[in-house]
Amino acid sequence: MLNLSTRVANVRRQAQRIAAGMATVAPKIGDTKVSMSLLEPNAYINYQRIEDNLAIVRDRLKRPLTLSEKIVYGHLDDPHGQDIVRGESYLKLRPDRVACQDATAQMAILQFMSAGMDTAAVPATVHCDHLIEAQVGGPKDLERAIKTNKEVYDFLATATAKYGLGFWKPGSGIIHQIILENYAFPGGLMIGTDSHTPNAGGLGMVACGVGGADAVDVLAHLPWELKCPKVIGVNLVGKISGWTTPKDVILKVAGILTVKGGTGAIVEYKGPGVESLSCTGMATICNMGAEIGATTSLFPFNHRMVDYLNATKRGEIAKYAQSFAHNLQADKDAEYDQHIEINLSELEPHVNGPFTPDLATPISKFKEAVEKNDWPAELKVALIGSCTNSSYEDMTRSASIAREAADHGLNTKSKFTVTPGSEQVRATIDRDGQIATFEEVGGIILANACGPCIGQWDRRDVKKGEKNSIITSYNRNFTGRNDANPATHAFVASPDIVTAMAFAGDLRFNPLTDTLTGSDGKPFRFSSPTGKELPPKGYDPGLNTFQPPPKDRASVQVAVDPKSDRLQMLKPFAPWDGKTPEDLPILIKVKGKCTTDHISAGGPWLKYRGHLQNISQNCLIGAINAENGDANNVKNQITGEYDGVPQTAAYYRDHGIKWVVVGDYNYGEGSSREHAALEPRFLGGLAIITRSFARIHETNLKKQGMLALTFVDPADYDKVQPDDRVSILGLQEFQPGKNLTLELKHKDGSKDKISLAHSFNEGQIAWFKAGSALNLMAAHAKAKAQAQAQQ
């Protein structure tokens, strides 16, 4: 029989063994399985990867991390070997999902098909929101769009079914609102083929706008490449109240940073002021962050996100995120590359524009600005909604203003349109009475789609060229963007300011201080708007507009008519011929702002987004020619005759002559549309040489096998004459970090040599040599298949 001391020792050893065993099976965050979306029950949030990656990265960097760094580095493909230097390294990342809107999805899916893939490697969705033109009102506009775009919708419906993507039918709503309601989650990484994808940052997700070729990489199970972002910290103090809204935060930030100040950086909001912002309000701020060129914007996980997740029936995600909260906020003493502070208690409502989203004016000074600049004071149209501002909170606040005006017997003086962001928002505000209020004062309810925000607007109240003013709660206001009229002065503000101004019919009206006259002849001033952050009765989902992938995908046939003028299968671009490009003509020397709207116009051209040959007829037609100040009027250096830009480019191509474009600062800002890169490539272009690029467009050009080059000295732009012949020297030794040389041959026989910088890495140089990233992908896939066949 064992004595007492022996038994005690045995008990201790047994306890130690149990403790050791427990230590080896300690619970991990990944032990809990939570679906990314109720619509994708078998695709799970991977917080374990973030946890594991960050343990490696922290050991390597040995410093505190910002929130965006935690999420981005948490998705590294190779956390051990990845070089990590802000603003320098190219990161290879593994996004959780991909989102595409219908205008860009066409080309993305056509590229995916041409790469020979059979299924999407990550969860992905396509959203039909860009092809619905606003004309008379929601139901009729939607019905017309379904008939007009049937061929494209059939293609997208069958292609998504074939390759395993979710499909949101026309009428379902705007991509970014649908993503926020159904797919965004704290700590996730998503790429989307739309520049306002960062909207999901309102739910603590790193969500970046990209071109379709980047989306194809991820769908094909390749890492996504991103230059390691710098981080801009925006510290919010005070509390938002009264007429000031979350929209005014980003309007203010845009005024501070300008349209290029966020390039290459993630904007990270923090501070005590965050607590006064709703989840959808935070999404608004992140959405319009695209207008400052930011890689993305995001907020730290907080109780407002929990409330929104619960309201959208995603309580399990909320609980899971709460258990992971330590990695959903910045570390103490994390360092930022730039810092901004905004006091929300002192922030005024702002109005930005015209013609650029970074010309920011406080409402107290806006009347003076209108008069000083001779902007048309009469307000023709006021438009609220869009992906930026169409939440339940936005709609109820605007409806409170409309209700007060109606109670004083007023209708809007300006035309007034309302765009619900999703079918869920539309159905909810219809049930709760806000739509009835808008219609009572003369409002027109448009379809759940992008509509006028992207130029899908059959506007008939003014003639093209007629000077006029509109104000919107949208995010972008470049020349001609909303209505294709370059004389339209478009201003951007919160839905509250837009709605109030609609009743005045005058840009000089300040609802905070000015009065209107009611039907009883008495003056009144609007009360501060009121609204509900979330619907008290819960959301009404409305019509079911989602098509999940079928279980049997093999039998699905993708619908593409060879005779179509809307869809066209792609042919590979030719690889680089290995020769030094010599004596090339300059297609156009672009003067001033050149956005992707200037390079590849939207509006009526959207219908050709799946047909590269047809849409290339709009290539650079909005760019201003430095030679003569005209748009779409350039000199053919061979014939000496003037013609449109695409016609001249096609002439060069068809005669075996490569050409270049010379551009100004922030070339290609705005939309993520890769057509702005595909079109010049299709028309025979070799290089785009600028003072600087917008991030997404620069990447898109590289993906399509074009040279994206910048003047080392921006002043060298002025040395280039539109009729010069140019040679690009150094391509035989093309390598990362090594400049190329531009040789200019002027008409008078003189020459200049200019140093050109580039940001190509080894992989991107391989894209150029192969003719495109897609060519290289297809070649690798073919080689892999051949190797497997020989085994």
GROMACS .gro file of C-alpha atoms in nm, residues 33-335:
model
  303
   33LYS     CA    1  -1.632   2.830  -3.723
   34VAL     CA    2  -1.835   3.135  -3.826
   35SER     CA    3  -1.958   3.185  -4.182
   36MET     CA    4  -1.856   3.501  -4.366
   37SER     CA    5  -2.214   3.545  -4.479
   38LEU     CA    6  -2.555   3.390  -4.425
   39LEU     CA    7  -2.556   3.340  -4.801
   40GLU     CA    8  -2.229   3.143  -4.793
   41PRO     CA    9  -2.261   2.902  -4.500
   42ASN     CA   10  -1.957   2.696  -4.598
   43ALA     CA   11  -1.708   2.983  -4.631
   44TYR     CA   12  -1.565   3.072  -4.292
   45ILE     CA   13  -1.396   3.379  -4.142
   46ASN     CA   14  -1.027   3.300  -4.102
   47TYR     CA   15  -0.919   3.490  -3.791
   48GLN     CA   16  -0.669   3.213  -3.718
   49ARG     CA   17  -0.459   3.311  -4.019
   50ILE     CA   18  -0.444   3.670  -3.896
   51GLU     CA   19  -0.348   3.555  -3.547
   52ASP     CA   20  -0.074   3.325  -3.677
   53ASN     CA   21   0.061   3.576  -3.931
   54LEU     CA   22   0.077   3.855  -3.676
   55ALA     CA   23   0.275   3.641  -3.432
   56ILE     CA   24   0.539   3.605  -3.704
   57VAL     CA   25   0.525   3.967  -3.819
   58ARG     CA   26   0.544   4.107  -3.465
   59ASP     CA   27   0.852   3.898  -3.398
   60ARG     CA   28   1.012   4.032  -3.716
   61LEU     CA   29   0.917   4.402  -3.692
   62LYS     CA   30   0.932   4.436  -3.313
   63ARG     CA   31   0.709   4.745  -3.304
   64PRO     CA   32   0.343   4.832  -3.242
   65LEU     CA   33   0.110   4.790  -3.541
   66THR     CA   34  -0.167   5.009  -3.671
   67LEU     CA   35  -0.508   4.852  -3.734
   68SER     CA   36  -0.461   4.848  -4.110
   69GLU     CA   37  -0.122   4.682  -4.069
   70LYS     CA   38  -0.276   4.410  -3.856
   71ILE     CA   39  -0.536   4.329  -4.118
   72VAL     CA   40  -0.308   4.363  -4.420
   73TYR     CA   41  -0.011   4.176  -4.272
   74GLY     CA   42  -0.256   3.923  -4.129
   75HIS     CA   43  -0.337   3.827  -4.488
   76LEU     CA   44   0.022   3.789  -4.610
   77ASP     CA   45   0.084   3.490  -4.833
   78ASP     CA   46   0.432   3.441  -4.684
   79PRO     CA   47   0.467   3.617  -4.347
   80HIS     CA   48   0.814   3.465  -4.290
   81GLY     CA   49   0.977   3.576  -4.616
   82GLN     CA   50   0.775   3.882  -4.716
   83ASP     CA   51   0.972   4.207  -4.723
   84ILE     CA   52   0.770   4.464  -4.526
   85VAL     CA   53   0.859   4.831  -4.574
   86ARG     CA   54   0.583   5.090  -4.595
   87GLY     CA   55   0.576   5.267  -4.930
   88GLU     CA   56   0.839   5.037  -5.081
   89SER     CA   57   0.770   4.664  -5.058
   90TYR     CA   58   0.524   4.482  -5.280
   91LEU     CA   59   0.311   4.263  -5.059
   92LYS     CA   60   0.159   3.937  -5.177
   93LEU     CA   61  -0.175   3.899  -5.003
   94ARG     CA   62  -0.460   3.648  -4.980
   95PRO     CA   63  -0.794   3.833  -4.982
   96ASP     CA   64  -1.099   3.672  -4.826
   97ARG     CA   65  -1.333   3.761  -5.111
   98VAL     CA   66  -1.390   3.946  -5.440
   99ALA     CA   67  -1.679   4.172  -5.543
  100CYS     CA   68  -1.758   4.293  -5.896
  101GLN     CA   69  -2.016   4.530  -6.034
  102ASP     CA   70  -2.179   4.449  -6.366
  103ALA     CA   71  -1.993   4.703  -6.580
  104THR     CA   72  -1.647   4.581  -6.475
  105ALA     CA   73  -1.748   4.219  -6.414
  106GLN     CA   74  -1.798   4.158  -6.784
  107MET     CA   75  -1.432   4.213  -6.868
  108ALA     CA   76  -1.312   4.046  -6.548
  109ILE     CA   77  -1.510   3.729  -6.623
  110LEU     CA   78  -1.404   3.731  -6.988
  111GLN     CA   79  -1.042   3.745  -6.868
  112PHE     CA   80  -1.108   3.468  -6.615
  113MET     CA   81  -1.255   3.252  -6.890
  114SER     CA   82  -0.962   3.316  -7.123
  115ALA     CA   83  -0.722   3.207  -6.846
  116GLY     CA   84  -0.878   2.860  -6.856
  117MET     CA   85  -1.003   2.846  -6.497
  118ASP     CA   86  -1.308   2.640  -6.399
  119THR     CA   87  -1.412   2.777  -6.061
  120ALA     CA   88  -1.357   3.080  -5.838
  121ALA     CA   89  -1.096   3.010  -5.570
  122VAL     CA   90  -1.251   3.248  -5.316
  123PRO     CA   91  -1.608   3.361  -5.241
  124ALA     CA   92  -1.714   3.621  -5.495
  125THR     CA   93  -2.023   3.808  -5.610
  126VAL     CA   94  -2.140   4.010  -5.910
  127HIS     CA   95  -2.385   4.298  -5.864
  128CYS     CA   96  -2.608   4.447  -6.136
  129ASP     CA   97  -2.614   4.818  -6.051
  130HIS     CA   98  -2.430   5.016  -6.321
  131LEU     CA   99  -2.641   4.963  -6.632
  132ILE     CA  100  -2.974   5.108  -6.515
  133GLU     CA  101  -3.035   5.453  -6.659
  134ALA     CA  102  -3.238   5.702  -6.457
  135GLN     CA  103  -3.512   5.856  -6.664
  136VAL     CA  104  -3.864   5.859  -6.519
  137GLY     CA  105  -3.852   5.658  -6.196
  138GLY     CA  106  -3.758   5.327  -6.038
  139PRO     CA  107  -3.995   5.057  -6.172
  140LYS     CA  108  -4.009   5.179  -6.532
  141ASP     CA  109  -3.636   5.250  -6.547
  142LEU     CA  110  -3.562   4.904  -6.412
  143GLU     CA  111  -3.798   4.736  -6.657
  144ARG     CA  112  -3.637   4.921  -6.948
  145ALA     CA  113  -3.286   4.832  -6.829
  146ILE     CA  114  -3.368   4.462  -6.802
  147LYS     CA  115  -3.487   4.461  -7.163
  148THR     CA  116  -3.201   4.676  -7.294
  149ASN     CA  117  -2.929   4.483  -7.114
  150LYS     CA  118  -3.077   4.134  -7.135
  151GLU     CA  119  -2.778   3.999  -7.324
  152VAL     CA  120  -2.530   4.124  -7.063
  153TYR     CA  121  -2.743   4.012  -6.769
  154ASP     CA  122  -2.783   3.666  -6.923
  155PHE     CA  123  -2.406   3.644  -6.970
  156LEU     CA  124  -2.337   3.744  -6.610
  157ALA     CA  125  -2.610   3.515  -6.472
  158THR     CA  126  -2.479   3.212  -6.660
  159ALA     CA  127  -2.110   3.289  -6.609
  160THR     CA  128  -2.149   3.335  -6.233
  161ALA     CA  129  -2.346   3.012  -6.217
  162LYS     CA  130  -2.080   2.831  -6.421
  163TYR     CA  131  -1.783   2.949  -6.216
  164GLY     CA  132  -1.937   2.951  -5.868
  165LEU     CA  133  -2.003   3.319  -5.799
  166GLY     CA  134  -2.309   3.470  -5.634
  167PHE     CA  135  -2.524   3.688  -5.862
  168TRP     CA  136  -2.730   3.989  -5.751
  169LYS     CA  137  -2.992   4.067  -6.014
  170PRO     CA  138  -3.078   4.414  -6.142
  171GLY     CA  139  -3.287   4.600  -5.889
  172SER     CA  140  -3.110   4.445  -5.590
  173GLY     CA  141  -2.914   4.759  -5.515
  174ILE     CA  142  -2.569   4.913  -5.533
  175ILE     CA  143  -2.275   4.679  -5.483
  176HIS     CA  144  -2.130   4.858  -5.181
  177GLN     CA  145  -2.457   4.869  -4.988
  178ILE     CA  146  -2.519   4.499  -5.062
  179ILE     CA  147  -2.168   4.416  -4.944
  180LEU     CA  148  -2.217   4.610  -4.621
  181GLU     CA  149  -2.550   4.440  -4.555
  182ASN     CA  150  -2.440   4.086  -4.634
  183TYR     CA  151  -2.068   4.025  -4.673
  184ALA     CA  152  -1.842   4.277  -4.496
  185PHE     CA  153  -1.697   4.172  -4.162
  186PRO     CA  154  -1.440   4.320  -3.920
  187GLY     CA  155  -1.082   4.220  -3.999
  188GLY     CA  156  -1.154   4.091  -4.349
  189LEU     CA  157  -0.963   4.171  -4.668
  190MET     CA  158  -1.166   4.219  -4.985
  191ILE     CA  159  -1.091   4.350  -5.331
  192GLY     CA  160  -1.362   4.484  -5.560
  193THR     CA  161  -1.370   4.602  -5.919
  194ASP     CA  162  -1.505   4.941  -5.824
  195SER     CA  163  -1.314   5.233  -5.675
  196HIS     CA  164  -1.562   5.281  -5.390
  197THR     CA  165  -1.511   4.929  -5.255
  198PRO     CA  166  -1.357   5.090  -4.939
  199ASN     CA  167  -1.717   5.147  -4.825
  200ALA     CA  168  -1.678   4.820  -4.631
  201GLY     CA  169  -1.423   4.994  -4.407
  202GLY     CA  170  -1.728   5.109  -4.213
  203LEU     CA  171  -1.741   4.753  -4.080
  204GLY     CA  172  -1.368   4.739  -4.007
  205MET     CA  173  -1.273   4.562  -4.329
  206VAL     CA  174  -0.975   4.646  -4.550
  207ALA     CA  175  -1.156   4.672  -4.882
  208CYS     CA  176  -0.971   4.798  -5.189
  209GLY     CA  177  -1.079   4.898  -5.537
  210VAL     CA  178  -0.887   4.718  -5.813
  211GLY     CA  179  -0.898   4.650  -6.183
  212GLY     CA  180  -1.051   4.334  -6.322
  213ALA     CA  181  -0.713   4.171  -6.385
  214ASP     CA  182  -0.635   4.186  -6.011
  215ALA     CA  183  -0.971   4.026  -5.942
  216VAL     CA  184  -0.889   3.749  -6.191
  217ASP     CA  185  -0.564   3.676  -6.006
  218VAL     CA  186  -0.747   3.621  -5.679
  219LEU     CA  187  -1.027   3.423  -5.841
  220ALA     CA  188  -0.757   3.202  -5.991
  221HIS     CA  189  -0.595   3.142  -5.650
  222LEU     CA  190  -0.297   3.369  -5.712
  223PRO     CA  191  -0.186   3.619  -5.446
  224TRP     CA  192  -0.294   3.978  -5.485
  225GLU     CA  193  -0.004   4.220  -5.510
  226LEU     CA  194  -0.018   4.557  -5.332
  227LYS     CA  195   0.253   4.810  -5.264
  228CYS     CA  196   0.290   4.816  -4.886
  229PRO     CA  197   0.067   5.109  -4.787
  230LYS     CA  198   0.171   5.399  -4.576
  231VAL     CA  199  -0.078   5.485  -4.302
  232ILE     CA  200  -0.248   5.819  -4.243
  233GLY     CA  201  -0.406   5.853  -3.900
  234VAL     CA  202  -0.713   6.073  -3.862
  235ASN     CA  203  -0.788   6.137  -3.496
  236LEU     CA  204  -1.150   6.231  -3.433
  237VAL     CA  205  -1.231   6.419  -3.115
  238GLY     CA  206  -1.554   6.580  -2.997
  239LYS     CA  207  -1.898   6.465  -3.097
  240ILE     CA  208  -2.099   6.498  -3.414
  241SER     CA  209  -2.437   6.671  -3.382
  242GLY     CA  210  -2.691   6.901  -3.543
  243TRP     CA  211  -2.654   6.952  -3.917
  244THR     CA  212  -2.305   6.803  -3.924
  245THR     CA  213  -2.292   6.446  -4.056
  246PRO     CA  214  -2.029   6.179  -4.123
  247LYS     CA  215  -2.022   6.298  -4.485
  248ASP     CA  216  -1.879   6.628  -4.364
  249VAL     CA  217  -1.583   6.445  -4.211
  250ILE     CA  218  -1.468   6.312  -4.547
  251LEU     CA  219  -1.554   6.639  -4.724
  252LYS     CA  220  -1.322   6.809  -4.476
  253VAL     CA  221  -1.051   6.544  -4.514
  254ALA     CA  222  -1.071   6.575  -4.895
  255GLY     CA  223  -1.011   6.946  -4.859
  256ILE     CA  224  -0.705   6.878  -4.645
  257LEU     CA  225  -0.546   6.594  -4.842
  258THR     CA  226  -0.670   6.681  -5.196
  259VAL     CA  227  -0.744   6.422  -5.464
  260LYS     CA  228  -0.391   6.284  -5.457
  261GLY     CA  229  -0.297   6.324  -5.090
  262GLY     CA  230  -0.401   5.974  -4.994
  263THR     CA  231  -0.222   5.796  -5.279
  264GLY     CA  232  -0.033   5.492  -5.159
  265ALA     CA  233  -0.179   5.512  -4.810
  266ILE     CA  234  -0.455   5.366  -4.597
  267VAL     CA  235  -0.651   5.623  -4.401
  268GLU     CA  236  -0.718   5.496  -4.052
  269TYR     CA  237  -0.975   5.676  -3.836
  270LYS     CA  238  -0.945   5.662  -3.459
  271GLY     CA  239  -1.004   5.858  -3.143
  272PRO     CA  240  -1.298   5.923  -2.908
  273GLY     CA  241  -1.503   6.094  -3.178
  274VAL     CA  242  -1.551   5.762  -3.355
  275GLU     CA  243  -1.808   5.666  -3.091
  276SER     CA  244  -2.050   5.932  -3.217
  277LEU     CA  245  -2.059   5.786  -3.570
  278SER     CA  246  -2.298   5.515  -3.685
  279CYS     CA  247  -2.168   5.212  -3.873
  280THR     CA  248  -2.326   5.331  -4.197
  281GLY     CA  249  -2.186   5.678  -4.130
  282MET     CA  250  -1.839   5.529  -4.103
  283ALA     CA  251  -1.902   5.350  -4.433
  284THR     CA  252  -1.986   5.685  -4.594
  285ILE     CA  253  -1.651   5.826  -4.485
  286CYS     CA  254  -1.461   5.523  -4.614
  287ASN     CA  255  -1.655   5.522  -4.940
  288MET     CA  256  -1.558   5.874  -5.039
  289GLY     CA  257  -1.201   5.813  -4.928
  290ALA     CA  258  -1.153   5.693  -5.285
  291GLU     CA  259  -1.164   6.060  -5.388
  292ILE     CA  260  -0.836   6.135  -5.210
  293GLY     CA  261  -0.661   5.848  -5.384
  294ALA     CA  262  -0.636   5.635  -5.070
  295THR     CA  263  -0.573   5.262  -5.100
  296THR     CA  264  -0.862   5.227  -4.859
  297SER     CA  265  -0.999   5.370  -4.534
  298LEU     CA  266  -1.124   5.196  -4.224
  299PHE     CA  267  -1.245   5.228  -3.867
  300PRO     CA  268  -1.165   5.024  -3.556
  301PHE     CA  269  -1.416   4.764  -3.441
  302ASN     CA  270  -1.669   4.914  -3.198
  303HIS     CA  271  -2.020   4.876  -3.057
  304ARG     CA  272  -2.178   5.058  -3.352
  305MET     CA  273  -2.055   4.780  -3.578
  306VAL     CA  274  -2.197   4.526  -3.337
  307ASP     CA  275  -2.534   4.702  -3.354
  308TYR     CA  276  -2.532   4.697  -3.734
  309LEU     CA  277  -2.427   4.333  -3.756
  310ASN     CA  278  -2.707   4.239  -3.516
  311ALA     CA  279  -2.959   4.446  -3.715
  312THR     CA  280  -2.858   4.265  -4.034
  313LYS     CA  281  -2.896   3.923  -3.864
  314ARG     CA  282  -2.523   3.858  -3.830
  315GLY     CA  283  -2.501   3.833  -3.454
  316GLU     CA  284  -2.262   3.538  -3.472
  317ILE     CA  285  -2.011   3.750  -3.664
  318ALA     CA  286  -2.049   4.026  -3.405
  319LYS     CA  287  -1.972   3.782  -3.122
  320TYR     CA  288  -1.677   3.635  -3.309
  321ALA     CA  289  -1.534   3.980  -3.378
  322GLN     CA  290  -1.573   4.072  -3.011
  323SER     CA  291  -1.362   3.770  -2.917
  324PHE     CA  292  -1.097   3.891  -3.164
  325ALA     CA  293  -1.120   4.260  -3.072
  326HIS     CA  294  -0.755   4.286  -2.967
  327ASN     CA  295  -0.657   4.254  -3.333
  328LEU     CA  296  -0.934   4.482  -3.460
  329GLN     CA  297  -0.787   4.803  -3.319
  330ALA     CA  298  -0.447   4.970  -3.341
  331ASP     CA  299  -0.179   4.894  -3.087
  332LYS     CA  300  -0.096   5.163  -2.834
  333ASP     CA  301   0.182   5.390  -2.964
  334ALA     CA  302   0.143   5.267  -3.323
  335GLU     CA  303   0.319   5.502  -3.562
   0.00000   0.00000   0.00000
